[in-house]
Amino acid sequence: MDRPASLLASDYLLEGDNQSDTLIVLTHGAGANMHHAFMQQLAELLVLQGFAVYRFNFLYMQANMLDGKKRPPDRAPKLLSHLESVLNDIYHKQQQGVITAKRVVFIGKSMGSRMMATLTSNLHTCDNVEAQTILGQVVGQICLGYPFVPIKGGEPRLPPLNDSNMPTLVLQGERDKFGLPEQIAAWTFRDSIEFVTIPDGDHSFTPRKSSGTTFDANLKLAVAEIVKFSQSVT
């Protein structure tokens, strides 16, 4: 039985072992909220790996869920402001002992990865002292299907990734129209960005039936890469 929209519109979910030394902050993409199957499956697999996972809905998505009306994402300043409020909440949960991890890894899906990368870059100044404290605990960020270019074309969105010193892992589907391997190979990136191609994956890592792989296999590969990256950054 489906849960009422009013229950689904919770701002956040905190899952996993609250004694974990690493908290993953998981940010959804433009069109699918934190309860989407991709987000739920990923969170479950990360919890099984021993991480604590904090996922949340941006304000426009909360509104979508409450009244059933589909809205486009808010503009970047409002999304970034909400991200700061999420970090502020994490700070207070640390003070209360609800979250004990003092090591944070950002993981964003598509638009969420772009916003997280912007937050950790020189393009954004965080004025919230509590949020700044949590930003200081971020040891790395992982982009799941980074939206390098709009589907209709345009300049690649490289500055959020390049104007930063944050260790970064980009997991990109081999068939992702928001950034194909041959496009990525032609662009210039700073050091400390690692790229891993998900076999035959589209923007959500789903392969074709004829590919010889499956979505579950691709998601497990993504989790294995997340674990390896998380263990490599300090």
PDB file of C-alpha atoms in Angstrom:
ATOM      1  CA  MET A   1       0.000   0.000   0.000  1.00  0.00           C
ATOM      2  CA  ASP A   2       1.353   3.411  -0.951  1.00  0.00           C
ATOM      3  CA  ARG A   3       2.078   5.864   1.833  1.00  0.00           C
ATOM      4  CA  PRO A   4       0.185   9.170   1.852  1.00  0.00           C
ATOM      5  CA  ALA A   5       2.007  12.054   0.169  1.00  0.00           C
ATOM      6  CA  SER A   6       2.067  13.945   3.464  1.00  0.00           C
ATOM      7  CA  LEU A   7       4.215  11.191   4.975  1.00  0.00           C
ATOM      8  CA  LEU A   8       6.456  10.947   1.936  1.00  0.00           C
ATOM      9  CA  ALA A   9       7.252  14.653   2.079  1.00  0.00           C
ATOM     10  CA  SER A  10       9.563  14.332   5.074  1.00  0.00           C
ATOM     11  CA  ASP A  11      12.565  16.598   4.582  1.00  0.00           C
ATOM     12  CA  TYR A  12      15.126  13.913   5.379  1.00  0.00           C
ATOM     13  CA  LEU A  13      15.782  10.268   6.161  1.00  0.00           C
ATOM     14  CA  LEU A  14      18.711   9.149   8.319  1.00  0.00           C
ATOM     15  CA  GLU A  15      19.591   5.491   7.881  1.00  0.00           C
ATOM     16  CA  GLY A  16      22.313   3.067   8.854  1.00  0.00           C
ATOM     17  CA  ASP A  17      24.644   2.729  11.819  1.00  0.00           C
ATOM     18  CA  ASN A  18      24.759   6.012  13.743  1.00  0.00           C
ATOM     19  CA  GLN A  19      28.154   4.898  15.084  1.00  0.00           C
ATOM     20  CA  SER A  20      29.610   4.830  11.565  1.00  0.00           C
ATOM     21  CA  ASP A  21      32.696   7.010  11.127  1.00  0.00           C
ATOM     22  CA  THR A  22      31.420   8.189   7.713  1.00  0.00           C
ATOM     23  CA  LEU A  23      28.179   9.972   6.899  1.00  0.00           C
ATOM     24  CA  ILE A  24      27.053  10.011   3.277  1.00  0.00           C
ATOM     25  CA  VAL A  25      24.857  12.948   2.282  1.00  0.00           C
ATOM     26  CA  LEU A  26      22.827  11.720  -0.695  1.00  0.00           C
ATOM     27  CA  THR A  27      21.237  14.325  -2.981  1.00  0.00           C
ATOM     28  CA  HIS A  28      18.550  13.547  -5.559  1.00  0.00           C
ATOM     29  CA  GLY A  29      18.368  14.717  -9.179  1.00  0.00           C
ATOM     30  CA  ALA A  30      16.004  17.161 -10.849  1.00  0.00           C
ATOM     31  CA  GLY A  31      13.090  14.865 -11.594  1.00  0.00           C
ATOM     32  CA  ALA A  32      13.101  12.095  -8.976  1.00  0.00           C
ATOM     33  CA  ASN A  33      12.902  12.534  -5.199  1.00  0.00           C
ATOM     34  CA  MET A  34      14.746  10.768  -2.397  1.00  0.00           C
ATOM     35  CA  HIS A  35      12.153   7.956  -2.409  1.00  0.00           C
ATOM     36  CA  HIS A  36      12.789   7.026  -6.043  1.00  0.00           C
ATOM     37  CA  ALA A  37      13.802   3.386  -6.513  1.00  0.00           C
ATOM     38  CA  PHE A  38      17.336   4.364  -7.580  1.00  0.00           C
ATOM     39  CA  MET A  39      17.847   6.440  -4.432  1.00  0.00           C
ATOM     40  CA  GLN A  40      16.333   3.806  -2.157  1.00  0.00           C
ATOM     41  CA  GLN A  41      18.353   0.937  -3.629  1.00  0.00           C
ATOM     42  CA  LEU A  42      21.554   2.937  -3.478  1.00  0.00           C
ATOM     43  CA  ALA A  43      20.933   3.988   0.125  1.00  0.00           C
ATOM     44  CA  GLU A  44      20.199   0.383   1.141  1.00  0.00           C
ATOM     45  CA  LEU A  45      23.418  -0.875  -0.450  1.00  0.00           C
ATOM     46  CA  LEU A  46      25.449   1.886   1.196  1.00  0.00           C
ATOM     47  CA  VAL A  47      23.950   1.063   4.593  1.00  0.00           C
ATOM     48  CA  LEU A  48      24.958  -2.573   4.064  1.00  0.00           C
ATOM     49  CA  GLN A  49      28.524  -1.315   3.560  1.00  0.00           C
ATOM     50  CA  GLY A  50      28.449   0.251   7.026  1.00  0.00           C
ATOM     51  CA  PHE A  51      27.805   3.883   6.117  1.00  0.00           C
ATOM     52  CA  ALA A  52      25.325   6.201   7.757  1.00  0.00           C
ATOM     53  CA  VAL A  53      23.227   7.809   5.010  1.00  0.00           C
ATOM     54  CA  TYR A  54      21.355  11.112   5.127  1.00  0.00           C
ATOM     55  CA  ARG A  55      19.045  11.767   2.177  1.00  0.00           C
ATOM     56  CA  PHE A  56      16.582  14.590   1.762  1.00  0.00           C
ATOM     57  CA  ASN A  57      14.201  16.371  -0.589  1.00  0.00           C
ATOM     58  CA  PHE A  58      14.731  19.850  -1.923  1.00  0.00           C
ATOM     59  CA  LEU A  59      11.856  22.233  -1.192  1.00  0.00           C
ATOM     60  CA  TYR A  60      10.338  22.107  -4.687  1.00  0.00           C
ATOM     61  CA  MET A  61      10.221  18.318  -4.486  1.00  0.00           C
ATOM     62  CA  GLN A  62       8.550  18.426  -1.087  1.00  0.00           C
ATOM     63  CA  ALA A  63       5.872  20.677  -2.598  1.00  0.00           C
ATOM     64  CA  ASN A  64       5.478  18.308  -5.557  1.00  0.00           C
ATOM     65  CA  MET A  65       4.852  15.395  -3.220  1.00  0.00           C
ATOM     66  CA  LEU A  66       2.390  17.243  -1.020  1.00  0.00           C
ATOM     67  CA  ASP A  67      -0.028  18.305  -3.749  1.00  0.00           C
ATOM     68  CA  GLY A  68       0.906  15.965  -6.609  1.00  0.00           C
ATOM     69  CA  LYS A  69       1.734  18.838  -8.947  1.00  0.00           C
ATOM     70  CA  LYS A  70       5.013  18.542 -10.805  1.00  0.00           C
ATOM     71  CA  ARG A  71       7.290  21.556 -10.511  1.00  0.00           C
ATOM     72  CA  PRO A  72      10.681  22.225 -12.093  1.00  0.00           C
ATOM     73  CA  PRO A  73      13.698  22.536  -9.813  1.00  0.00           C
ATOM     74  CA  ASP A  74      14.257  25.812  -8.016  1.00  0.00           C
ATOM     75  CA  ARG A  75      17.058  28.034  -9.265  1.00  0.00           C
ATOM     76  CA  ALA A  76      20.586  27.306  -8.047  1.00  0.00           C
ATOM     77  CA  PRO A  77      20.716  29.939  -5.239  1.00  0.00           C
ATOM     78  CA  LYS A  78      17.635  28.444  -3.563  1.00  0.00           C
ATOM     79  CA  LEU A  79      18.930  24.888  -3.986  1.00  0.00           C
ATOM     80  CA  LEU A  80      22.289  25.872  -2.502  1.00  0.00           C
ATOM     81  CA  SER A  81      20.563  27.637   0.387  1.00  0.00           C
ATOM     82  CA  HIS A  82      18.637  24.462   1.146  1.00  0.00           C
ATOM     83  CA  LEU A  83      21.833  22.419   0.971  1.00  0.00           C
ATOM     84  CA  GLU A  84      23.295  24.738   3.602  1.00  0.00           C
ATOM     85  CA  SER A  85      20.213  24.162   5.771  1.00  0.00           C
ATOM     86  CA  VAL A  86      20.776  20.403   5.421  1.00  0.00           C
ATOM     87  CA  LEU A  87      24.362  20.811   6.646  1.00  0.00           C
ATOM     88  CA  ASN A  88      23.097  22.989   9.469  1.00  0.00           C
ATOM     89  CA  ASP A  89      20.713  20.186  10.463  1.00  0.00           C
ATOM     90  CA  ILE A  90      23.560  17.666  10.379  1.00  0.00           C
ATOM     91  CA  TYR A  91      25.615  19.964  12.625  1.00  0.00           C
ATOM     92  CA  HIS A  92      22.846  20.060  15.232  1.00  0.00           C
ATOM     93  CA  LYS A  93      22.337  16.303  15.011  1.00  0.00           C
ATOM     94  CA  GLN A  94      26.041  15.902  15.730  1.00  0.00           C
ATOM     95  CA  GLN A  95      25.687  18.154  18.782  1.00  0.00           C
ATOM     96  CA  GLN A  96      22.756  16.025  19.969  1.00  0.00           C
ATOM     97  CA  GLY A  97      24.642  12.760  19.416  1.00  0.00           C
ATOM     98  CA  VAL A  98      22.168  11.564  16.774  1.00  0.00           C
ATOM     99  CA  ILE A  99      25.005  11.605  14.228  1.00  0.00           C
ATOM    100  CA  THR A 100      28.453  10.672  15.516  1.00  0.00           C
ATOM    101  CA  ALA A 101      30.361  10.649  12.214  1.00  0.00           C
ATOM    102  CA  LYS A 102      32.782  13.537  11.757  1.00  0.00           C
ATOM    103  CA  ARG A 103      33.759  12.417   8.270  1.00  0.00           C
ATOM    104  CA  VAL A 104      31.347  13.338   5.459  1.00  0.00           C
ATOM    105  CA  VAL A 105      31.145  12.200   1.833  1.00  0.00           C
ATOM    106  CA  PHE A 106      28.838  13.973  -0.614  1.00  0.00           C
ATOM    107  CA  ILE A 107      27.049  11.870  -3.236  1.00  0.00           C
ATOM    108  CA  GLY A 108      24.788  13.581  -5.745  1.00  0.00           C
ATOM    109  CA  LYS A 109      22.645  12.282  -8.589  1.00  0.00           C
ATOM    110  CA  SER A 110      22.739  14.477 -11.710  1.00  0.00           C
ATOM    111  CA  MET A 111      21.503  17.947 -10.655  1.00  0.00           C
ATOM    112  CA  GLY A 112      22.255  17.040  -7.047  1.00  0.00           C
ATOM    113  CA  SER A 113      25.885  16.376  -7.958  1.00  0.00           C
ATOM    114  CA  ARG A 114      26.145  19.725  -9.700  1.00  0.00           C
ATOM    115  CA  MET A 115      24.765  21.537  -6.648  1.00  0.00           C
ATOM    116  CA  MET A 116      27.077  19.670  -4.261  1.00  0.00           C
ATOM    117  CA  ALA A 117      30.066  20.382  -6.496  1.00  0.00           C
ATOM    118  CA  THR A 118      29.106  24.063  -6.565  1.00  0.00           C
ATOM    119  CA  LEU A 119      28.787  24.117  -2.777  1.00  0.00           C
ATOM    120  CA  THR A 120      32.331  22.772  -2.343  1.00  0.00           C
ATOM    121  CA  SER A 121      33.841  24.997  -5.042  1.00  0.00           C
ATOM    122  CA  ASN A 122      35.155  28.543  -5.126  1.00  0.00           C
ATOM    123  CA  LEU A 123      31.950  29.549  -6.927  1.00  0.00           C
ATOM    124  CA  HIS A 124      29.971  29.610  -3.671  1.00  0.00           C
ATOM    125  CA  THR A 125      30.489  31.232  -0.293  1.00  0.00           C
ATOM    126  CA  CYS A 126      28.796  29.598   2.671  1.00  0.00           C
ATOM    127  CA  ASP A 127      27.821  32.182   5.290  1.00  0.00           C
ATOM    128  CA  ASN A 128      26.233  29.748   7.751  1.00  0.00           C
ATOM    129  CA  VAL A 129      28.784  28.979  10.483  1.00  0.00           C
ATOM    130  CA  GLU A 130      27.292  25.582  11.357  1.00  0.00           C
ATOM    131  CA  ALA A 131      27.119  24.589   7.687  1.00  0.00           C
ATOM    132  CA  GLN A 132      30.734  25.702   7.255  1.00  0.00           C
ATOM    133  CA  THR A 133      31.708  23.371  10.091  1.00  0.00           C
ATOM    134  CA  ILE A 134      30.191  20.403   8.263  1.00  0.00           C
ATOM    135  CA  LEU A 135      31.755  21.500   4.964  1.00  0.00           C
ATOM    136  CA  GLY A 136      35.074  21.288   6.774  1.00  0.00           C
ATOM    137  CA  GLN A 137      34.332  17.622   7.482  1.00  0.00           C
ATOM    138  CA  VAL A 138      33.683  16.748   3.812  1.00  0.00           C
ATOM    139  CA  VAL A 139      36.547  14.562   2.588  1.00  0.00           C
ATOM    140  CA  GLY A 140      35.282  13.904  -0.940  1.00  0.00           C
ATOM    141  CA  GLN A 141      32.371  14.080  -3.357  1.00  0.00           C
ATOM    142  CA  ILE A 142      30.910  11.593  -5.820  1.00  0.00           C
ATOM    143  CA  CYS A 143      28.891  12.565  -8.885  1.00  0.00           C
ATOM    144  CA  LEU A 144      26.447   9.996 -10.255  1.00  0.00           C
ATOM    145  CA  GLY A 145      25.717  10.994 -13.828  1.00  0.00           C
ATOM    146  CA  TYR A 146      27.054  14.542 -13.728  1.00  0.00           C
ATOM    147  CA  PRO A 147      24.977  16.775 -16.062  1.00  0.00           C
ATOM    148  CA  PHE A 148      27.897  18.104 -18.092  1.00  0.00           C
ATOM    149  CA  VAL A 149      25.749  19.479 -20.905  1.00  0.00           C
ATOM    150  CA  PRO A 150      22.007  20.067 -21.286  1.00  0.00           C
ATOM    151  CA  ILE A 151      20.268  17.631 -23.644  1.00  0.00           C
ATOM    152  CA  LYS A 152      19.651  20.534 -26.045  1.00  0.00           C
ATOM    153  CA  GLY A 153      23.338  21.414 -25.988  1.00  0.00           C
ATOM    154  CA  GLY A 154      25.380  24.261 -24.590  1.00  0.00           C
ATOM    155  CA  GLU A 155      28.664  24.929 -22.857  1.00  0.00           C
ATOM    156  CA  PRO A 156      29.870  22.113 -20.578  1.00  0.00           C
ATOM    157  CA  ARG A 157      29.279  22.755 -16.876  1.00  0.00           C
ATOM    158  CA  LEU A 158      32.899  22.292 -15.857  1.00  0.00           C
ATOM    159  CA  PRO A 159      33.466  25.170 -13.368  1.00  0.00           C
ATOM    160  CA  PRO A 160      31.769  23.496 -10.361  1.00  0.00           C
ATOM    161  CA  LEU A 161      34.184  20.580 -10.760  1.00  0.00           C
ATOM    162  CA  ASN A 162      37.311  22.501 -11.760  1.00  0.00           C
ATOM    163  CA  ASP A 163      37.079  25.512  -9.404  1.00  0.00           C
ATOM    164  CA  SER A 164      37.645  23.302  -6.373  1.00  0.00           C
ATOM    165  CA  ASN A 165      40.238  21.269  -4.502  1.00  0.00           C
ATOM    166  CA  MET A 166      37.744  18.619  -3.372  1.00  0.00           C
ATOM    167  CA  PRO A 167      38.696  15.007  -4.220  1.00  0.00           C
ATOM    168  CA  THR A 168      36.038  13.958  -6.710  1.00  0.00           C
ATOM    169  CA  LEU A 169      34.805  10.742  -8.292  1.00  0.00           C
ATOM    170  CA  VAL A 170      32.544  10.903 -11.354  1.00  0.00           C
ATOM    171  CA  LEU A 171      30.582   7.756 -12.204  1.00  0.00           C
ATOM    172  CA  GLN A 172      29.166   8.246 -15.696  1.00  0.00           C
ATOM    173  CA  GLY A 173      27.080   5.888 -17.800  1.00  0.00           C
ATOM    174  CA  GLU A 174      28.682   4.868 -21.085  1.00  0.00           C
ATOM    175  CA  ARG A 175      25.542   6.069 -22.932  1.00  0.00           C
ATOM    176  CA  ASP A 176      24.802   9.108 -20.746  1.00  0.00           C
ATOM    177  CA  LYS A 177      23.650  11.851 -23.119  1.00  0.00           C
ATOM    178  CA  PHE A 178      24.469  14.475 -20.477  1.00  0.00           C
ATOM    179  CA  GLY A 179      28.145  13.632 -20.943  1.00  0.00           C
ATOM    180  CA  LEU A 180      29.443  10.849 -23.186  1.00  0.00           C
ATOM    181  CA  PRO A 181      32.923   9.320 -22.691  1.00  0.00           C
ATOM    182  CA  GLU A 182      34.260  10.894 -25.898  1.00  0.00           C
ATOM    183  CA  GLN A 183      33.050  14.328 -24.788  1.00  0.00           C
ATOM    184  CA  ILE A 184      34.577  13.961 -21.335  1.00  0.00           C
ATOM    185  CA  ALA A 185      37.890  12.865 -22.864  1.00  0.00           C
ATOM    186  CA  ALA A 186      38.015  16.105 -24.879  1.00  0.00           C
ATOM    187  CA  TRP A 187      37.555  18.427 -21.883  1.00  0.00           C
ATOM    188  CA  THR A 188      40.255  19.605 -19.473  1.00  0.00           C
ATOM    189  CA  PHE A 189      39.891  18.813 -15.780  1.00  0.00           C
ATOM    190  CA  ARG A 190      41.925  19.577 -12.693  1.00  0.00           C
ATOM    191  CA  ASP A 191      43.853  16.887 -10.886  1.00  0.00           C
ATOM    192  CA  SER A 192      42.098  14.843  -8.178  1.00  0.00           C
ATOM    193  CA  ILE A 193      39.049  14.114 -10.341  1.00  0.00           C
ATOM    194  CA  GLU A 194      38.638  10.419 -11.110  1.00  0.00           C
ATOM    195  CA  PHE A 195      36.304   9.097 -13.811  1.00  0.00           C
ATOM    196  CA  VAL A 196      34.745   5.629 -13.933  1.00  0.00           C
ATOM    197  CA  THR A 197      32.522   4.547 -16.821  1.00  0.00           C
ATOM    198  CA  ILE A 198      29.458   2.443 -15.986  1.00  0.00           C
ATOM    199  CA  PRO A 199      29.136  -0.233 -18.723  1.00  0.00           C
ATOM    200  CA  ASP A 200      26.410   0.550 -21.282  1.00  0.00           C
ATOM    201  CA  GLY A 201      24.658   2.674 -18.641  1.00  0.00           C
ATOM    202  CA  ASP A 202      22.342   5.538 -19.470  1.00  0.00           C
ATOM    203  CA  HIS A 203      21.934   8.593 -17.217  1.00  0.00           C
ATOM    204  CA  SER A 204      20.549   6.315 -14.489  1.00  0.00           C
ATOM    205  CA  PHE A 205      23.111   3.522 -15.134  1.00  0.00           C
ATOM    206  CA  THR A 206      20.492   1.304 -16.830  1.00  0.00           C
ATOM    207  CA  PRO A 207      22.049  -0.807 -19.634  1.00  0.00           C
ATOM    208  CA  ARG A 208      20.346  -2.270 -22.685  1.00  0.00           C
ATOM    209  CA  LYS A 209      19.111  -5.851 -22.408  1.00  0.00           C
ATOM    210  CA  SER A 210      21.517  -6.867 -25.158  1.00  0.00           C
ATOM    211  CA  SER A 211      24.532  -5.431 -23.316  1.00  0.00           C
ATOM    212  CA  GLY A 212      25.369  -8.486 -21.239  1.00  0.00           C
ATOM    213  CA  THR A 213      25.086  -6.586 -17.985  1.00  0.00           C
ATOM    214  CA  THR A 214      22.196  -5.481 -15.763  1.00  0.00           C
ATOM    215  CA  PHE A 215      21.142  -2.471 -13.749  1.00  0.00           C
ATOM    216  CA  ASP A 216      21.752  -4.381 -10.505  1.00  0.00           C
ATOM    217  CA  ALA A 217      25.289  -5.232 -11.631  1.00  0.00           C
ATOM    218  CA  ASN A 218      25.939  -1.610 -12.557  1.00  0.00           C
ATOM    219  CA  LEU A 219      24.598  -0.355  -9.237  1.00  0.00           C
ATOM    220  CA  LYS A 220      26.795  -2.831  -7.353  1.00  0.00           C
ATOM    221  CA  LEU A 221      29.774  -1.642  -9.415  1.00  0.00           C
ATOM    222  CA  ALA A 222      28.922   1.952  -8.494  1.00  0.00           C
ATOM    223  CA  VAL A 223      28.759   1.044  -4.798  1.00  0.00           C
ATOM    224  CA  ALA A 224      32.097  -0.778  -5.000  1.00  0.00           C
ATOM    225  CA  GLU A 225      33.660   2.337  -6.548  1.00  0.00           C
ATOM    226  CA  ILE A 226      32.060   4.523  -3.854  1.00  0.00           C
ATOM    227  CA  VAL A 227      33.500   2.315  -1.115  1.00  0.00           C
ATOM    228  CA  LYS A 228      36.975   2.325  -2.705  1.00  0.00           C
ATOM    229  CA  PHE A 229      36.931   6.099  -3.156  1.00  0.00           C
ATOM    230  CA  SER A 230      35.628   6.724   0.365  1.00  0.00           C
ATOM    231  CA  GLN A 231      38.423   4.625   1.829  1.00  0.00           C
ATOM    232  CA  SER A 232      41.048   6.443  -0.246  1.00  0.00           C
ATOM    233  CA  VAL A 233      40.220  10.014   0.864  1.00  0.00           C
ATOM    234  CA  THR A 234      41.096  11.483   4.244  1.00  0.00           C
TER     235      THR A 234
END
